mmCIF file of C-alpha atoms and ligand atoms in Angstrom:
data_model
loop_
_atom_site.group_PDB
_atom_site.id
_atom_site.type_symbol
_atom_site.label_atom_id
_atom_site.label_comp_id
_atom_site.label_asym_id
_atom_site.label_seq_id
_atom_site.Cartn_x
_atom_site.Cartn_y
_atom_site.Cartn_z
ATOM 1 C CA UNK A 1 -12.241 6.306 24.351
ATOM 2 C CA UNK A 2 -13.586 7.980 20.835
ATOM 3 C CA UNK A 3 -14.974 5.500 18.286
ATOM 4 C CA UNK A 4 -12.326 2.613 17.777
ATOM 5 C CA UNK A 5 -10.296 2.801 14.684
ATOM 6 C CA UNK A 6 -8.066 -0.298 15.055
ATOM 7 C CA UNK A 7 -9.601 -3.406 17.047
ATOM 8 C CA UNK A 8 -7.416 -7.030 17.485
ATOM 9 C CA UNK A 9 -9.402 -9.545 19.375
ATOM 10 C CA UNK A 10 -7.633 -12.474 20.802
ATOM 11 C CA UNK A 11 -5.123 -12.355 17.986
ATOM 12 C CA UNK A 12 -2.770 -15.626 17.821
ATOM 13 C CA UNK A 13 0.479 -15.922 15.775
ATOM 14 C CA UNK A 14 3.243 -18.534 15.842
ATOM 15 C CA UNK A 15 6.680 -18.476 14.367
ATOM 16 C CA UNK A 16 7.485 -22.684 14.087
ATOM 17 C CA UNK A 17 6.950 -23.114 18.101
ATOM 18 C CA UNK A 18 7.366 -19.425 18.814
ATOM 19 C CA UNK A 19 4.312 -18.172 20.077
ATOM 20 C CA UNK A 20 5.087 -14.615 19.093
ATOM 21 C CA UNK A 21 1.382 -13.369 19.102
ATOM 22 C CA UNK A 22 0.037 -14.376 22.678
ATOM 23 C CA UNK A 23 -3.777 -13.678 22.510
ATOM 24 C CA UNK A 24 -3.333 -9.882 21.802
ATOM 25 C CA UNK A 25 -6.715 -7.611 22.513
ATOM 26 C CA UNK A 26 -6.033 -4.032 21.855
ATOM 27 C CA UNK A 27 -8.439 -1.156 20.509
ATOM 28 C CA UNK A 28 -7.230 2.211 19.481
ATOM 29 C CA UNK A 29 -9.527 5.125 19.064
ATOM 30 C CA UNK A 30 -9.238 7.543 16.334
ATOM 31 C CA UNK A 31 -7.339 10.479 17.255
ATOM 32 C CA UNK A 32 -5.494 8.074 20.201
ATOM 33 C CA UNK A 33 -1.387 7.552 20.213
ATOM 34 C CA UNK A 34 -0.601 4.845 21.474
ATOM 35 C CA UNK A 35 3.138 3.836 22.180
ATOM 36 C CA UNK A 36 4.022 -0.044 22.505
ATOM 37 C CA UNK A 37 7.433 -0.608 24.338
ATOM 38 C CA UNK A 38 9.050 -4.240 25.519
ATOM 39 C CA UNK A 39 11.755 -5.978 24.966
ATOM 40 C CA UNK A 40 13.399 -6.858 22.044
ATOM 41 C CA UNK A 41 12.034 -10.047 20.615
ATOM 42 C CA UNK A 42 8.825 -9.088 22.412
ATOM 43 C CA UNK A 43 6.598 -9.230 19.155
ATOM 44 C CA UNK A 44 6.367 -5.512 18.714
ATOM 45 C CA UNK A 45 7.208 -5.413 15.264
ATOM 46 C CA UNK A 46 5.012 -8.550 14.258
ATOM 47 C CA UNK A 47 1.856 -6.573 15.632
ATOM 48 C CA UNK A 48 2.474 -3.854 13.528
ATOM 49 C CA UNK A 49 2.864 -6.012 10.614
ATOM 50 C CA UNK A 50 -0.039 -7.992 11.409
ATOM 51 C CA UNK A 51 -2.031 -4.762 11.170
ATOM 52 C CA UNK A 52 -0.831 -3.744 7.921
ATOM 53 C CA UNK A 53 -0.959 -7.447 7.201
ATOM 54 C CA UNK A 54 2.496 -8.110 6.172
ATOM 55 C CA UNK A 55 1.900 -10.739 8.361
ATOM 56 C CA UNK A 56 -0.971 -13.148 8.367
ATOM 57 C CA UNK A 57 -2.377 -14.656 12.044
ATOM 58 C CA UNK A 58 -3.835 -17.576 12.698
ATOM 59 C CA UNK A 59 -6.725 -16.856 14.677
ATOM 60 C CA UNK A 60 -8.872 -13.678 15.901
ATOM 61 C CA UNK A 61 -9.564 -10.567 13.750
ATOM 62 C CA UNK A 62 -7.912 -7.234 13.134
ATOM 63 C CA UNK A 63 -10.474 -4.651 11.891
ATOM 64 C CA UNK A 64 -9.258 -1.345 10.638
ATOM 65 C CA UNK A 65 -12.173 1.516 10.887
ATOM 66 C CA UNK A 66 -14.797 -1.601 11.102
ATOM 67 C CA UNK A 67 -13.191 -3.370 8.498
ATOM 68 C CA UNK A 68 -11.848 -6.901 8.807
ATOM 69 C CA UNK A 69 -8.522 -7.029 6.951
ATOM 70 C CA UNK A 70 -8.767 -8.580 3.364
ATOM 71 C CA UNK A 71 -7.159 -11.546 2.422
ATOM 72 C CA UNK A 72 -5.568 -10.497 -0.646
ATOM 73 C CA UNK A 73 -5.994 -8.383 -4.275
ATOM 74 C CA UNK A 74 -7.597 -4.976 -4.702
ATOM 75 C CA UNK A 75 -9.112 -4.654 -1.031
ATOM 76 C CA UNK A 76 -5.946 -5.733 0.515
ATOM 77 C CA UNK A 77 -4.289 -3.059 -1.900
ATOM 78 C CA UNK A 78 -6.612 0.134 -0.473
ATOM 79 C CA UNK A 79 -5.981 -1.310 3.245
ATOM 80 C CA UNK A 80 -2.833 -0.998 2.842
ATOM 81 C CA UNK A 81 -3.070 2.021 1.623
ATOM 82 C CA UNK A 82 -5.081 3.479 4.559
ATOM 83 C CA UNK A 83 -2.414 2.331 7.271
ATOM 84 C CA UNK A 84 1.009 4.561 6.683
ATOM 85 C CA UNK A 85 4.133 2.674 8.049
ATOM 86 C CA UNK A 86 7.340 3.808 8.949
ATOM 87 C CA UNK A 87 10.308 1.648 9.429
ATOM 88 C CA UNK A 88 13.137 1.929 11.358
ATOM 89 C CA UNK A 89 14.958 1.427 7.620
ATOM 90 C CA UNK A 90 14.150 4.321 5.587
ATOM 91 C CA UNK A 91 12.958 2.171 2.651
ATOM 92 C CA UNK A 92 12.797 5.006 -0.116
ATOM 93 C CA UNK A 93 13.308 4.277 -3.294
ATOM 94 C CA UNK A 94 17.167 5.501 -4.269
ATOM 95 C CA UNK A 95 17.131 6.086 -7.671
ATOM 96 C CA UNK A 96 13.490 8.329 -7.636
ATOM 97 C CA UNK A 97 13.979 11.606 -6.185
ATOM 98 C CA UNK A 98 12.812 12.600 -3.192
ATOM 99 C CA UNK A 99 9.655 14.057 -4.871
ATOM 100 C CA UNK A 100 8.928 11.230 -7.191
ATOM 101 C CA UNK A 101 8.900 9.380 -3.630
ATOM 102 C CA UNK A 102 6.521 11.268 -2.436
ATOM 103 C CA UNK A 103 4.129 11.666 -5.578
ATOM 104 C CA UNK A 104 4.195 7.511 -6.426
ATOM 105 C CA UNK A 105 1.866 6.079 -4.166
ATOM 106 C CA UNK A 106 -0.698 8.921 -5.142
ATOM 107 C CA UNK A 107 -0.682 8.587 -8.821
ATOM 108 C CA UNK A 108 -0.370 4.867 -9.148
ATOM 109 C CA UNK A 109 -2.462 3.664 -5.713
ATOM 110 C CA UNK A 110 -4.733 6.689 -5.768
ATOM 111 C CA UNK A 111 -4.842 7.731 -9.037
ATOM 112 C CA UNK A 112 -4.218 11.432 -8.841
ATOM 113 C CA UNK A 113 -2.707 13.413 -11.228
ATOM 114 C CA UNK A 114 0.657 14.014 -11.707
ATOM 115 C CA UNK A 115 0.334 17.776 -10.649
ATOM 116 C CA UNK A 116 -2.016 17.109 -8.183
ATOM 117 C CA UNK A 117 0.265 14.514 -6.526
ATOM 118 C CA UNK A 118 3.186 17.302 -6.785
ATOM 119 C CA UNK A 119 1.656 20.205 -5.184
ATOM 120 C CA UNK A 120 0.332 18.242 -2.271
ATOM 121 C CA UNK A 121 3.952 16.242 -2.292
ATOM 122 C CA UNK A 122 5.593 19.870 -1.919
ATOM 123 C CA UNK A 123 3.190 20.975 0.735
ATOM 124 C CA UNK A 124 3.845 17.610 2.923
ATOM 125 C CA UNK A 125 7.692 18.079 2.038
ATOM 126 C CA UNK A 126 7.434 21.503 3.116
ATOM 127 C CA UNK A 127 5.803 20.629 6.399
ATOM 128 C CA UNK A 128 8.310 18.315 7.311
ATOM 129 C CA UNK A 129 11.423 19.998 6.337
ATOM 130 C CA UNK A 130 12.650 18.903 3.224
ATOM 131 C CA UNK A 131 11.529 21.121 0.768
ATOM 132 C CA UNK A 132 14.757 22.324 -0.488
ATOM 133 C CA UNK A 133 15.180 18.779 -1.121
ATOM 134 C CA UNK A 134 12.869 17.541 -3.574
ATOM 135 C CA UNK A 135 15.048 17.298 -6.493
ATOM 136 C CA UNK A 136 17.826 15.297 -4.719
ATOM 137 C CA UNK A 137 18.028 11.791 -4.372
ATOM 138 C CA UNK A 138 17.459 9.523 -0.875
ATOM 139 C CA UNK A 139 21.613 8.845 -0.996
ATOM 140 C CA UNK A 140 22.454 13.011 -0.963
ATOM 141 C CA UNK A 141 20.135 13.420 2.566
ATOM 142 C CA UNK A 142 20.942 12.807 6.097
ATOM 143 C CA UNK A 143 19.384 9.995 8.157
ATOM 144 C CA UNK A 144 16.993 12.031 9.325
ATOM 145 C CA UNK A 145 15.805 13.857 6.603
ATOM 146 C CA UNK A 146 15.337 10.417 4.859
ATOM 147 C CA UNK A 147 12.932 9.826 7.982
ATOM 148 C CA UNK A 148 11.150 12.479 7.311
ATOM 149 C CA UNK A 149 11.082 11.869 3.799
ATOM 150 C CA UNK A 150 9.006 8.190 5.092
ATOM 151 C CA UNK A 151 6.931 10.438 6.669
ATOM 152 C CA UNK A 152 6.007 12.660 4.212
ATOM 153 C CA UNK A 153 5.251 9.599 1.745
ATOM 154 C CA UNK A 154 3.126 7.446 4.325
ATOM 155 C CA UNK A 155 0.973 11.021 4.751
ATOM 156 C CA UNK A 156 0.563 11.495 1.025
ATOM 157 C CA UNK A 157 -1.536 8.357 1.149
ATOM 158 C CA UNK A 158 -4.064 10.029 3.453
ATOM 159 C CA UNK A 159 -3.608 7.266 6.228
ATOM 160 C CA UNK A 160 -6.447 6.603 8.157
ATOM 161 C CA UNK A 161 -3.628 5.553 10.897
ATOM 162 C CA UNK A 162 0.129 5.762 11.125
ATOM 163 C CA UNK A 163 2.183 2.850 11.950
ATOM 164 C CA UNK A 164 5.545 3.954 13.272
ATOM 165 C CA UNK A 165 8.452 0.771 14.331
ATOM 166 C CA UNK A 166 11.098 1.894 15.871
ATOM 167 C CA UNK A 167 11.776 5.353 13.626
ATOM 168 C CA UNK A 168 14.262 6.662 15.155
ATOM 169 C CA UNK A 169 16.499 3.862 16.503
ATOM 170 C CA UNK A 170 19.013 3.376 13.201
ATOM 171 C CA UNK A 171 19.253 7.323 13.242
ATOM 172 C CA UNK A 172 22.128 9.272 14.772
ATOM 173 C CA UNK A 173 21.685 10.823 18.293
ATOM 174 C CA UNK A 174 21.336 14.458 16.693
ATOM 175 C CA UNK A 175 18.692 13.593 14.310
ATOM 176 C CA UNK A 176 16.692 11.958 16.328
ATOM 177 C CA UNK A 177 14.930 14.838 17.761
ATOM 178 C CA UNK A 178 14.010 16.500 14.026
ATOM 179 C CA UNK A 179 12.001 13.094 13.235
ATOM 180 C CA UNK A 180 9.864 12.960 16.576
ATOM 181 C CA UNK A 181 9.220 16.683 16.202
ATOM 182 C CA UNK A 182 7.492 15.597 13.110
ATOM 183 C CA UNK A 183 5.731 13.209 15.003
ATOM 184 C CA UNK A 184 4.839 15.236 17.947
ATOM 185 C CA UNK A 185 3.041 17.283 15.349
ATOM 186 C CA UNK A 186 1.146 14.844 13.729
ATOM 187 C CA UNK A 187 -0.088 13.440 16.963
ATOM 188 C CA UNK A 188 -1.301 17.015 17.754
ATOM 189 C CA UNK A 189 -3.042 17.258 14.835
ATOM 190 C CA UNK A 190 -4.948 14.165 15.827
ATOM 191 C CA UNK A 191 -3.583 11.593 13.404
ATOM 192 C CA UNK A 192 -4.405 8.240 15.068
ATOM 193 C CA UNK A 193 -0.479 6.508 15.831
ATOM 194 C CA UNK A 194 0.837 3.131 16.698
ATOM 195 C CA UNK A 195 4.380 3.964 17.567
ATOM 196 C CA UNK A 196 6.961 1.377 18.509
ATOM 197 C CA UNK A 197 9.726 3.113 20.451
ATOM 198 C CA UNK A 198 11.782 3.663 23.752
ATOM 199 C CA UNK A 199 11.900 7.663 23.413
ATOM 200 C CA UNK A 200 10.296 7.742 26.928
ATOM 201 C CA UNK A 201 10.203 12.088 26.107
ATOM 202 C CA UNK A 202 7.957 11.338 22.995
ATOM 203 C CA UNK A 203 5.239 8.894 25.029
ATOM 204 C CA UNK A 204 5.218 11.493 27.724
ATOM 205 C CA UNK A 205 4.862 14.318 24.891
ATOM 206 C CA UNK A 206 2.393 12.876 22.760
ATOM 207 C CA UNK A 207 1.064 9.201 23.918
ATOM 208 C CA UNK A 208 -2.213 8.776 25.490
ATOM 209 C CA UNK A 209 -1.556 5.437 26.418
ATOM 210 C CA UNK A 210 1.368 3.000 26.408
ATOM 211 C CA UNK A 211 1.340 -0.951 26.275
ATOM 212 C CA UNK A 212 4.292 -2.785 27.964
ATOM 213 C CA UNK A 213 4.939 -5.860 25.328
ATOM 214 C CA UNK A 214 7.038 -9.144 26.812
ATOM 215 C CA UNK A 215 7.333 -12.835 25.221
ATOM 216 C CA UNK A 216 4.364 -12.186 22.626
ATOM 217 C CA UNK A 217 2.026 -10.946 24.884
ATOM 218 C CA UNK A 218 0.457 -7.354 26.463
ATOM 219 C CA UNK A 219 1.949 -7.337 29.747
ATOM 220 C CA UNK A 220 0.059 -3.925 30.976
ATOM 221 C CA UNK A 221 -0.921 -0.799 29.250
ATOM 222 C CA UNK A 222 -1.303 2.623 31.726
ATOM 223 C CA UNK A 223 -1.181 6.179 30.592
ATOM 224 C CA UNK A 224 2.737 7.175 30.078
ATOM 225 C CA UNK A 225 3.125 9.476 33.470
ATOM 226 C CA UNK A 226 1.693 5.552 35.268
ATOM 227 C CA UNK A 227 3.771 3.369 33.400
ATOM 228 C CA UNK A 228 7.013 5.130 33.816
ATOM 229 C CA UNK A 229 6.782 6.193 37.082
ATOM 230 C CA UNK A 230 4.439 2.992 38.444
ATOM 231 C CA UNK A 231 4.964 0.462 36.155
ATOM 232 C CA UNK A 232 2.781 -2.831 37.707
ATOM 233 C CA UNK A 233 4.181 -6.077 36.357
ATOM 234 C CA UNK A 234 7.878 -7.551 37.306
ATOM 235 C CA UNK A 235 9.141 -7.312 33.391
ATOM 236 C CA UNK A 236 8.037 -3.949 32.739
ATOM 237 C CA UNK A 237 9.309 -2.634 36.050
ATOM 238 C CA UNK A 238 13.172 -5.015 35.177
ATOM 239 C CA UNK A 239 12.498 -3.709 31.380
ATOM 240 C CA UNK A 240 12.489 0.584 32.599
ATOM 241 C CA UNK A 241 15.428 -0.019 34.935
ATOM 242 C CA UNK A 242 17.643 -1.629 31.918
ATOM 243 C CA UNK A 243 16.486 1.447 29.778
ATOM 244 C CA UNK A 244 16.895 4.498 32.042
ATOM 245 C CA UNK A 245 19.927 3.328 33.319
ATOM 246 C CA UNK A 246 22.116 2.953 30.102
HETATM 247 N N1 LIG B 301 9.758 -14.162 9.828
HETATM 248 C C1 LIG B 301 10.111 -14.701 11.007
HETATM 249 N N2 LIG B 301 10.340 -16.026 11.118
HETATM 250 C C2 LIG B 301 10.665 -16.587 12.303
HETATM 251 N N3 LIG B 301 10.767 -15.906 13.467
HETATM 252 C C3 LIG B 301 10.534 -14.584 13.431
HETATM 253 C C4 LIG B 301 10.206 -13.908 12.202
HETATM 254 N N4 LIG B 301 10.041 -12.601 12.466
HETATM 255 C C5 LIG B 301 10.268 -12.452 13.792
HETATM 256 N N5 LIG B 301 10.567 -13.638 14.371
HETATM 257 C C6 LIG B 301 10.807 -13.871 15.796
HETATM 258 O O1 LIG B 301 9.651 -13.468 16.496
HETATM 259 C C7 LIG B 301 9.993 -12.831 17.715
HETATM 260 C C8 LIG B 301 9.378 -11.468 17.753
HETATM 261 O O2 LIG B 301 10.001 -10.663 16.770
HETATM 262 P P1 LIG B 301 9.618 -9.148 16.557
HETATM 263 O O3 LIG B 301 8.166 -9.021 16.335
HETATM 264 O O4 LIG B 301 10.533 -8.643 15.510
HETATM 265 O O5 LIG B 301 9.992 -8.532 17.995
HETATM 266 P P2 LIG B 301 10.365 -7.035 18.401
HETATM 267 O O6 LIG B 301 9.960 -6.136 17.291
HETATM 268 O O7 LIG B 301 9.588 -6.806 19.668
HETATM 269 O O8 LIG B 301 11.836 -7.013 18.663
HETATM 270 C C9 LIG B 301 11.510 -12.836 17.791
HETATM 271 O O9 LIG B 301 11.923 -13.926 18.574
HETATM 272 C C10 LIG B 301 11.927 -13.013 16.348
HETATM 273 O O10 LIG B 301 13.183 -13.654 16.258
HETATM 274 MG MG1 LIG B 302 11.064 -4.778 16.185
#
């Protein structure tokens, strides 16, 4: 593997009595894609929280680019700032145009100016899509350009790594494709990814590894050709017959 990027050692995290963090050890390289699949309820979208620290744990240590994650305050602020996240809900803001979305983070986070922020904004717009767009607000675009939209805002940031949870899975079967073309690309580019999702065609596409999540815990992680077509463990091989088969 290149030089780690992201590192959680022996990460812990309870909801109550849930154990929904089950000693998680994962590294990701810069430049690596890495798509985590399991079922739902599996923890998949605590981990990503946990790495932007949305989420606190309770014990072990996520380090972003040899960083340990701050606590709180300004540091916390620029950490968050280096890890782009994408939800499965858009999350733009609806009454800032699609621009203004774009340009925000920038010129209050980053402090770049206002024409700066816009020129780059149009350029990321451009690149995925929505140009045309940038004067109209989140409510006037489809589901997908919305997505892309996300996109195009977590990149204005300059991520050092893209967080991705389940993009595409609120979007309509024919949009789904325009959003992980955007993502194919970025993961070409070598933008380092941590994409939640169970588009089996984008982790063959683009993943260099996949890690099978179940009941808090890593289960098995294998390239993507492996895991689909060898998957190891009991769950992962019950979890790819309930999702090819429906
Ligand atoms: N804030 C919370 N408080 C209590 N339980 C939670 C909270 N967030 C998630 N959970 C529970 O933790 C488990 C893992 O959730 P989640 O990380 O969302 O799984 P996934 O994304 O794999 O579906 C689920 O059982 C969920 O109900
Ligand atoms: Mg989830």
């Amino acid at each position: 593997m290149t030089e780690p990027l992201v590192v959680l050692k022996d990460v812990q995290k309870h909801f109550g009595d849930l154990h929904v963090l089950r000693d998680i050890n994962l590294e990701i390289g810069k430049g690596e894609v890495v798509v985590v699949i399991g079922p739902s309820g599996s923890g998949k979208s605590t981990l990503c929280r946990a790495i932007n620290r949305l989420e606190t744990v309770e014990s072990g240590t996520i380090t972003i680019d040899g960083k340990a994650l701050p606590e709180e305050g300004k540091a916390l602020a620029q950490l968050r700032a280096d890890v782009g996240m994408v939800f499965q809900s858009f999350n733009l803001f609806a009454h800032k145009t699609i621009l203004d979305n774009v340009t925000l983070g920038p010129i209050k986070v980053r402090k770049q100016k206002k024409a700066d922020a816009e020129k780059r904004g149009m350029e990321l717009l451009e690149r995925v899509g929505v140009a045309q767009q940038a004067q109209k607000f989140p409510a006037q675009l489809s589901g997908g350009q919305q997505q892309r939209v996300a996109i195009a805002r977590s990149l204005a940031m300059d991520p050092k790594v893209m967080l991705f949870d389940e993009p595409t899975s609120a979007l309509d079967p024919e949009m789904i494709n325009e959003v992980l073309d955007v993502m194919v690309g970025l993961a070409k580019e070598g933008m380092t990814m941590i994409v939640v999702t169970h588009e089996m065609g984008f982790a063959r596409k683009a993943a260099n590894r996949v890690v099978f999540m179940a009941d808090g815990q890593i289960v098995e992680e294998n390239t993507p050709e492996e895991f689909f077509t060898h998957p190891k463990s009991d769950r992962a091989k019950d979890f790819l017959g309930k999702i090819l088969t429906h």
